mmCIF file with all atom_site columns, C-alpha atoms in Angstrom:
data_model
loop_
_atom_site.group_PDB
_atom_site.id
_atom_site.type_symbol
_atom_site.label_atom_id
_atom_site.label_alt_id
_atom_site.label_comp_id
_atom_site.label_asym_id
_atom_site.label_entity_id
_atom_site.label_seq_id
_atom_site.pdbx_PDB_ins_code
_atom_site.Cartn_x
_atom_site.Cartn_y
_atom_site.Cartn_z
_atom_site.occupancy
_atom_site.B_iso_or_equiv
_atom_site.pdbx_formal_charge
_atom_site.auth_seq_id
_atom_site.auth_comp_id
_atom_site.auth_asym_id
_atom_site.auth_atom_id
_atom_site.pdbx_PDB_model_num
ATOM 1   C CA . UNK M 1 1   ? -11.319 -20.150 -6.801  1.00 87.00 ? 1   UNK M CA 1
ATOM 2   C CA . UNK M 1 2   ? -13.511 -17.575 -8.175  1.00 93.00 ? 2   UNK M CA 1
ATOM 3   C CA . UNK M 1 3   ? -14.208 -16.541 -4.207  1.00 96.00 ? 3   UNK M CA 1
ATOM 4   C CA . UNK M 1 4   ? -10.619 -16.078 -3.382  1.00 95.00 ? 4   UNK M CA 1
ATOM 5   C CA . UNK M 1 5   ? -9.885  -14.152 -6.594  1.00 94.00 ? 5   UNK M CA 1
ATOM 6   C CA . UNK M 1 6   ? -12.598 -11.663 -5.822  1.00 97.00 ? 6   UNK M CA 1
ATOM 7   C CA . UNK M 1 7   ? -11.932 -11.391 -1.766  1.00 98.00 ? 7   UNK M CA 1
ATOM 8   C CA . UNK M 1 8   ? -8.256  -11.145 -3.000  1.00 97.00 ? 8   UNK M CA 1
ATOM 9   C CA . UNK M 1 9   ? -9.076  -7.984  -5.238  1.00 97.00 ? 9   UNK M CA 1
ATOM 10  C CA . UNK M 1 10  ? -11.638 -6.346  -2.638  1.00 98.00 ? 10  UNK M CA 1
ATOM 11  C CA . UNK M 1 11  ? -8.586  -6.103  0.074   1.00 98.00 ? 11  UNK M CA 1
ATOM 12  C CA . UNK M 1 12  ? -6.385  -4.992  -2.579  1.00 98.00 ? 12  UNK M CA 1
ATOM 13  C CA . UNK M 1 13  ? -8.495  -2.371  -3.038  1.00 98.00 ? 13  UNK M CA 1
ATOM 14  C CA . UNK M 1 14  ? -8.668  -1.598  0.943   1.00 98.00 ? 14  UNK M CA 1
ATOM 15  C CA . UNK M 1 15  ? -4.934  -1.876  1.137   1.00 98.00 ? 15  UNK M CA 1
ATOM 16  C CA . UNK M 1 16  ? -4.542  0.835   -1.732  1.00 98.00 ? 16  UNK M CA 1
ATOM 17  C CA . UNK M 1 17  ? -7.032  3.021   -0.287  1.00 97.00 ? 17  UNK M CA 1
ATOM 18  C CA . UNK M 1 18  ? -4.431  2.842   2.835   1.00 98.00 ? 18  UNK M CA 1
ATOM 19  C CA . UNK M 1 19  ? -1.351  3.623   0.644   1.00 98.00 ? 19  UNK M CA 1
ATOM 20  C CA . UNK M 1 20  ? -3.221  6.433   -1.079  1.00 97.00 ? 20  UNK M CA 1
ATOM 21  C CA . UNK M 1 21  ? -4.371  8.009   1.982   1.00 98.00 ? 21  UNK M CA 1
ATOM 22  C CA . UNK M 1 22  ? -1.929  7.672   4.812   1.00 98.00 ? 22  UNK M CA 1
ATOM 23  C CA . UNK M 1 23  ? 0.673   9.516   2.694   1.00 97.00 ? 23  UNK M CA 1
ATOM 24  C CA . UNK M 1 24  ? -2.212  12.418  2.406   1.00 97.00 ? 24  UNK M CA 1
ATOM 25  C CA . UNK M 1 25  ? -2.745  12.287  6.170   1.00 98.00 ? 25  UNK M CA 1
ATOM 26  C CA . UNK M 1 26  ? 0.804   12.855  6.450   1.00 98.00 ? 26  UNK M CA 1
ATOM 27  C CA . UNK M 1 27  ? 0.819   15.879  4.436   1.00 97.00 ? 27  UNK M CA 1
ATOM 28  C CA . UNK M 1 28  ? -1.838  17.578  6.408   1.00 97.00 ? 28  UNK M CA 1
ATOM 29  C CA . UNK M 1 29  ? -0.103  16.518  9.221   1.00 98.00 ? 29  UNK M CA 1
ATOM 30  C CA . UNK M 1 30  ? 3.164   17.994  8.614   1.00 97.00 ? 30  UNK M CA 1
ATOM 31  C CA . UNK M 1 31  ? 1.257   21.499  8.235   1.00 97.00 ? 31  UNK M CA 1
ATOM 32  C CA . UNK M 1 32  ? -0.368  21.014  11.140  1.00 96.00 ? 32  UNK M CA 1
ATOM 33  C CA . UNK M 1 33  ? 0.984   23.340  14.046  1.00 93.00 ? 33  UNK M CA 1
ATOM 34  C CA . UNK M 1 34  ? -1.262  23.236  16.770  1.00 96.00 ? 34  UNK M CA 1
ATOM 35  C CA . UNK M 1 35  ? -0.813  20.168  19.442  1.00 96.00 ? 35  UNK M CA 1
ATOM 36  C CA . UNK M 1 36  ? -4.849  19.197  18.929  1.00 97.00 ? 36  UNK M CA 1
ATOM 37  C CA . UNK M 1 37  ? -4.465  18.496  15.176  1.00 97.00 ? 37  UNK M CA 1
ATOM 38  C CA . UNK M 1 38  ? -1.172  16.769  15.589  1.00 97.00 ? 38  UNK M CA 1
ATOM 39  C CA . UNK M 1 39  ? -2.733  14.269  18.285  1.00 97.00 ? 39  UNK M CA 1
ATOM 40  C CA . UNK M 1 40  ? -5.766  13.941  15.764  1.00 98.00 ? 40  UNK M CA 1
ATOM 41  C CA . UNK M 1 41  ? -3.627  12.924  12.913  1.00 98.00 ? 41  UNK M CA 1
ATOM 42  C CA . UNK M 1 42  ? -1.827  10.644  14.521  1.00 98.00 ? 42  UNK M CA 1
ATOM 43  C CA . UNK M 1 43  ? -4.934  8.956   16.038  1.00 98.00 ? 43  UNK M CA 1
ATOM 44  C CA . UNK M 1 44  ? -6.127  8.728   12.117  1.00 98.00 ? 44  UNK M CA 1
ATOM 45  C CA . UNK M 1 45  ? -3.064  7.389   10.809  1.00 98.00 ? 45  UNK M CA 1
ATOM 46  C CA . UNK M 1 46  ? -2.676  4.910   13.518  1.00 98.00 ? 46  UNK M CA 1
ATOM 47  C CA . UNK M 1 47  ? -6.277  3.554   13.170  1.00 98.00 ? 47  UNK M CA 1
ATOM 48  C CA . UNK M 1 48  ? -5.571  3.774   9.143   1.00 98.00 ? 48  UNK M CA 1
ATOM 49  C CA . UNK M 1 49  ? -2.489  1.862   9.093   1.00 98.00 ? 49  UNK M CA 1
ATOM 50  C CA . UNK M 1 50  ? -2.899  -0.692  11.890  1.00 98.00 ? 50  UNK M CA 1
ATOM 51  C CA . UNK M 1 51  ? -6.815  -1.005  11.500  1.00 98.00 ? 51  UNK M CA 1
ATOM 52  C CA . UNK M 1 52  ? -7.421  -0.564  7.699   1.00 97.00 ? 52  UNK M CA 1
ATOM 53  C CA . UNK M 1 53  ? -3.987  -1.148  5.327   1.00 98.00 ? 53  UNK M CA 1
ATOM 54  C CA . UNK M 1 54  ? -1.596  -3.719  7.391   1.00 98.00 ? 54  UNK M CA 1
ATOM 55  C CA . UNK M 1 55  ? -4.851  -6.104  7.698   1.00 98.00 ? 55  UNK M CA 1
ATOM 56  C CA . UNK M 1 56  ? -5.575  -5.152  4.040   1.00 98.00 ? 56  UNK M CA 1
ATOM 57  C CA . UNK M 1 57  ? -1.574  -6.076  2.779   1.00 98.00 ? 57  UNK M CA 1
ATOM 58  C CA . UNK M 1 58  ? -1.794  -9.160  4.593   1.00 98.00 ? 58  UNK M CA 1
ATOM 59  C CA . UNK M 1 59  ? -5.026  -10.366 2.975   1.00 98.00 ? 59  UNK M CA 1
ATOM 60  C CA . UNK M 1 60  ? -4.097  -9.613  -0.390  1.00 98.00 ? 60  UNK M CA 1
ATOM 61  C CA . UNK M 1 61  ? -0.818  -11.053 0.394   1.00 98.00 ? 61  UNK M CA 1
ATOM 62  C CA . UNK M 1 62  ? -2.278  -14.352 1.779   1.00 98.00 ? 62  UNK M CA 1
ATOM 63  C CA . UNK M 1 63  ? -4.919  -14.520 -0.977  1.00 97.00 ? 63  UNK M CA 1
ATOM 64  C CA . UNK M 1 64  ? -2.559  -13.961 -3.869  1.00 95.00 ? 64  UNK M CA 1
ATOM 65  C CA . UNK M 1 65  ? -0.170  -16.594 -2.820  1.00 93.00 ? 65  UNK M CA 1
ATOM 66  C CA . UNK M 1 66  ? -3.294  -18.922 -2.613  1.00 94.00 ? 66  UNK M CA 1
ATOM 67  C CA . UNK M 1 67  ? -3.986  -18.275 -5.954  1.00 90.00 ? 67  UNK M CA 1
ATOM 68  C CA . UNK M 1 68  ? -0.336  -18.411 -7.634  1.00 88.00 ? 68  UNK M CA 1
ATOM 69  C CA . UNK M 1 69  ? -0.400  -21.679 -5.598  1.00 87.00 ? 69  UNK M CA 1
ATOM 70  C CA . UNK M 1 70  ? -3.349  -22.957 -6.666  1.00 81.00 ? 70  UNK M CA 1
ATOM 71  C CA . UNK M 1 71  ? -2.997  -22.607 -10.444 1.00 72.00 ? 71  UNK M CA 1
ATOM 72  C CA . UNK M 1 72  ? -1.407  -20.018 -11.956 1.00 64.00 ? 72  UNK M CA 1
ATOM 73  C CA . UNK M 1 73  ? 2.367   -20.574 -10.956 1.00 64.00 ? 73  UNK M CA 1
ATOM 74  C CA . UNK M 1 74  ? 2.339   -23.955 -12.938 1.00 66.00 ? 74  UNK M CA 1
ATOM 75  C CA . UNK M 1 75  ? 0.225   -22.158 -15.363 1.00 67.00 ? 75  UNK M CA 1
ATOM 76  C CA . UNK M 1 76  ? 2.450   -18.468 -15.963 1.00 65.00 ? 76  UNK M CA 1
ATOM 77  C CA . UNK M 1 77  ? 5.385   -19.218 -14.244 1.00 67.00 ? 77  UNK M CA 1
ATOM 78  C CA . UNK M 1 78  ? 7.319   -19.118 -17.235 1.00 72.00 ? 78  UNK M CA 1
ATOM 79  C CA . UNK M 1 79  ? 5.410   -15.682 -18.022 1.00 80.00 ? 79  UNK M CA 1
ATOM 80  C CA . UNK M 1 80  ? 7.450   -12.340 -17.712 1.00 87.00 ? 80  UNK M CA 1
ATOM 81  C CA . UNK M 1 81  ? 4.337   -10.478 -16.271 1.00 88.00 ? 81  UNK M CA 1
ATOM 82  C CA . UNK M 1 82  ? 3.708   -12.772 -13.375 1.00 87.00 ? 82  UNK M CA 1
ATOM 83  C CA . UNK M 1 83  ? 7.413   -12.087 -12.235 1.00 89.00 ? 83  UNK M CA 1
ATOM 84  C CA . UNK M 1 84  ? 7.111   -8.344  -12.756 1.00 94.00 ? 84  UNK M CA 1
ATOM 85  C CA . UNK M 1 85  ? 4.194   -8.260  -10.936 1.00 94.00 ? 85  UNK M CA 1
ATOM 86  C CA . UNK M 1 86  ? 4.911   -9.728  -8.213  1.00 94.00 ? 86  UNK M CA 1
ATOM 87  C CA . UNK M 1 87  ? 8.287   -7.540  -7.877  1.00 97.00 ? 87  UNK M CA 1
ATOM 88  C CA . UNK M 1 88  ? 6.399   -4.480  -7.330  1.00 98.00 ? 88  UNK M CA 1
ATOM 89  C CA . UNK M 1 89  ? 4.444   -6.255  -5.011  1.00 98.00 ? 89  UNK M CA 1
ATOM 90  C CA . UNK M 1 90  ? 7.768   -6.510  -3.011  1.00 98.00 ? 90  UNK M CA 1
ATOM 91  C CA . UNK M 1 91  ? 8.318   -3.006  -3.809  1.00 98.00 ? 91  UNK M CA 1
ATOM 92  C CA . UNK M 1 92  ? 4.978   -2.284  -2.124  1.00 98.00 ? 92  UNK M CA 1
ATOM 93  C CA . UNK M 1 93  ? 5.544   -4.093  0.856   1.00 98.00 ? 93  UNK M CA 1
ATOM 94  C CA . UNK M 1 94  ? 8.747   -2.204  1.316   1.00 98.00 ? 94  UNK M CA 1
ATOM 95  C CA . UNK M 1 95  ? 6.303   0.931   0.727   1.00 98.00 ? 95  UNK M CA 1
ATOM 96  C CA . UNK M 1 96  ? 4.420   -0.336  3.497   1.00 98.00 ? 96  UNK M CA 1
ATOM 97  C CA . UNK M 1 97  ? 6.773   -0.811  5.946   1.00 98.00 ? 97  UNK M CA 1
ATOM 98  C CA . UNK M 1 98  ? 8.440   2.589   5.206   1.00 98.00 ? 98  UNK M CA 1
ATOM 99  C CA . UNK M 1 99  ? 4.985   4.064   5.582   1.00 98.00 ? 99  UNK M CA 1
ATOM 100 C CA . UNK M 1 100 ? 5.122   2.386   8.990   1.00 98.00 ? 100 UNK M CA 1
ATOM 101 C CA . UNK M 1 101 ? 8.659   4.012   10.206  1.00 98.00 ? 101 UNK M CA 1
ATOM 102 C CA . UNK M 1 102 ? 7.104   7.680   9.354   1.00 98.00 ? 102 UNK M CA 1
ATOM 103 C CA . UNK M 1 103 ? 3.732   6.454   11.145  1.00 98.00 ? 103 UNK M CA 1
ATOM 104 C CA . UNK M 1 104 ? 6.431   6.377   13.921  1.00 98.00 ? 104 UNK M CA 1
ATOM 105 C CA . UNK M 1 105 ? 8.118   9.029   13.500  1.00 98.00 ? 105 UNK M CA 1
ATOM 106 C CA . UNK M 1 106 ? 5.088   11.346  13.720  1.00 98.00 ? 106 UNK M CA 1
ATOM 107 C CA . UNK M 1 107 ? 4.340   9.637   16.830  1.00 97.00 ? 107 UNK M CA 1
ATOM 108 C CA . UNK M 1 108 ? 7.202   10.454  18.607  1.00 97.00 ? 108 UNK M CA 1
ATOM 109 C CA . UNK M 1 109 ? 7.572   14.111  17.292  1.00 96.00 ? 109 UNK M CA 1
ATOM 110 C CA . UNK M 1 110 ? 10.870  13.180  15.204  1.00 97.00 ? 110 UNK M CA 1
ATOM 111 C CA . UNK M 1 111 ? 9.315   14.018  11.734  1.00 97.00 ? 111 UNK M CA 1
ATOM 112 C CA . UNK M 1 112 ? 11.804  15.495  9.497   1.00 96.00 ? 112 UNK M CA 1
ATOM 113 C CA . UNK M 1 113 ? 10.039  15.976  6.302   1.00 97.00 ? 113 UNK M CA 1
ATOM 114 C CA . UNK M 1 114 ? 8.312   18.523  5.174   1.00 97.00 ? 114 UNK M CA 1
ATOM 115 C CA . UNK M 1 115 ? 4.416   18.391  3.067   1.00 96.00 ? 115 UNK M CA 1
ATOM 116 C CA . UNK M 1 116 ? 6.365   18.219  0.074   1.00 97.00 ? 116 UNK M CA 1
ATOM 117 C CA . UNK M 1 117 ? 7.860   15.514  0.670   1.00 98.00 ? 117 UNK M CA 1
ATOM 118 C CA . UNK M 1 118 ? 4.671   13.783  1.499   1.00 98.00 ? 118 UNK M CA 1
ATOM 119 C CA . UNK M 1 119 ? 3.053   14.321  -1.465  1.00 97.00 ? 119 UNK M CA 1
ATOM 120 C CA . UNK M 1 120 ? 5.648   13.221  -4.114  1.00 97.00 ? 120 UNK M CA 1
ATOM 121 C CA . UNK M 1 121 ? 5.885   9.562   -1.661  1.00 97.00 ? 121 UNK M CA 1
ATOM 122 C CA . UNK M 1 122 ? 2.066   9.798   -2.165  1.00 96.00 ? 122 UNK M CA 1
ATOM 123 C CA . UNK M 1 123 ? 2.810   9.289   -6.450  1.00 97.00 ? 123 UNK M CA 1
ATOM 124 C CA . UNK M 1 124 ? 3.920   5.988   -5.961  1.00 96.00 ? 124 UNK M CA 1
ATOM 125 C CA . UNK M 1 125 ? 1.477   3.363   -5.020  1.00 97.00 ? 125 UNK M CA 1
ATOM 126 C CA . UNK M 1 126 ? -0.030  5.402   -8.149  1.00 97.00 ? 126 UNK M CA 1
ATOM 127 C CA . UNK M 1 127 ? 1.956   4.807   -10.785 1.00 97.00 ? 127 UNK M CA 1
ATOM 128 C CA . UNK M 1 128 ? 2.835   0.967   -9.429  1.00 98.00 ? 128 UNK M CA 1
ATOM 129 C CA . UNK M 1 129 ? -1.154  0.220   -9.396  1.00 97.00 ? 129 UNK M CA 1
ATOM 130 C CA . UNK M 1 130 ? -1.164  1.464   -12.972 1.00 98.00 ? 130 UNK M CA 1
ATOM 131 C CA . UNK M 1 131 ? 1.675   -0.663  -13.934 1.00 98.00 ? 131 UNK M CA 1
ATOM 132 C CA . UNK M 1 132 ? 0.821   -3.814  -12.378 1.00 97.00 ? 132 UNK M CA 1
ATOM 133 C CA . UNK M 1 133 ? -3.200  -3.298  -14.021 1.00 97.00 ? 133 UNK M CA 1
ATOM 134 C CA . UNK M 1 134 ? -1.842  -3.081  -17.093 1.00 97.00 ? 134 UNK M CA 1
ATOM 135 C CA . UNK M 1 135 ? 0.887   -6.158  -16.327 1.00 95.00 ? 135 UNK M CA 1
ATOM 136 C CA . UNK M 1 136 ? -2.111  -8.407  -15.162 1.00 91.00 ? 136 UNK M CA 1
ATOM 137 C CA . UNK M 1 137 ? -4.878  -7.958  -17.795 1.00 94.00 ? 137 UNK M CA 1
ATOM 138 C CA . UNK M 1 138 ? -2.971  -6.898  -20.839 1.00 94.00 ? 138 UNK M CA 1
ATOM 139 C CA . UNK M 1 139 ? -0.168  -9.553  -20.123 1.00 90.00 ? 139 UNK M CA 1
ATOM 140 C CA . UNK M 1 140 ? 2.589   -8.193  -22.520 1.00 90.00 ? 140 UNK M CA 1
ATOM 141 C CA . UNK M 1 141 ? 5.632   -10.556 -22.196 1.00 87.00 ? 141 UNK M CA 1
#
């Protein structure tokens, strides 16, 4: 178990990489105003998002379900930081997917934010990696 605990944590840390970067790539794209960036960016954010975070979220996912399977759900199901953790999980997956409908949206020209926009979305996976660290190894309820 040891194994899929520590793959499970190395493509959480790819998938975070992907939520703290795509939202960055999106603010330099939004700036960008010349038709060679904008087909750059959207080259990078397409090779980040299909190649690097969706593959990443789906291996954490998978792991992490193996694991509450395994031997923690019998073991902290009862625990109040399990279930909050695993809420903002959801809440990241819906991050995710919204990243994926702006991915889209670039593509097709039909962005209608501006950078500052961009970089406030880009505080979130932030502060929910912060809470969910301190859910998992401080465990307070």
């Amino acid at each position: 178990m040891l194994w899929v605990k520590a793959f499970h944590i190395i493509f959480m840390v790819t998938w975070f990489a992907g939520l703290f970067y795509l939202p960055r790539l999106f603010v330099y794209h939004a700036t960008a105003n010349d038709a060679v960036s904008q087909e750059r960016f959207k080259v990078m954010e397409r090779k980040l998002f299909y190649g690097i975070m969706t593959p990443g979220a789906v291996l954490t996912i998978a792991l992490g379900g193996w694991l509450l399977v395994d031997y923690a759900w019998e073991a902290y199901s009862h625990n109040g930081w399990l279930h909050a953790k695993l809420t903002l999980v959801a809440l990241l997956v819906v991050y995710h997917v919204y990243c994926g409908k702006l991915l889209l949206d670039f593509k097709h020209d039909r962005n209608r934010h501006g950078h500052v926009f961009f970089r406030w979305l880009n505080e979130l996976p932030v502060l929910i990696l912060i809470v969910i660290t301190i859910l998992v190894v401080v465990r307070p309820f």
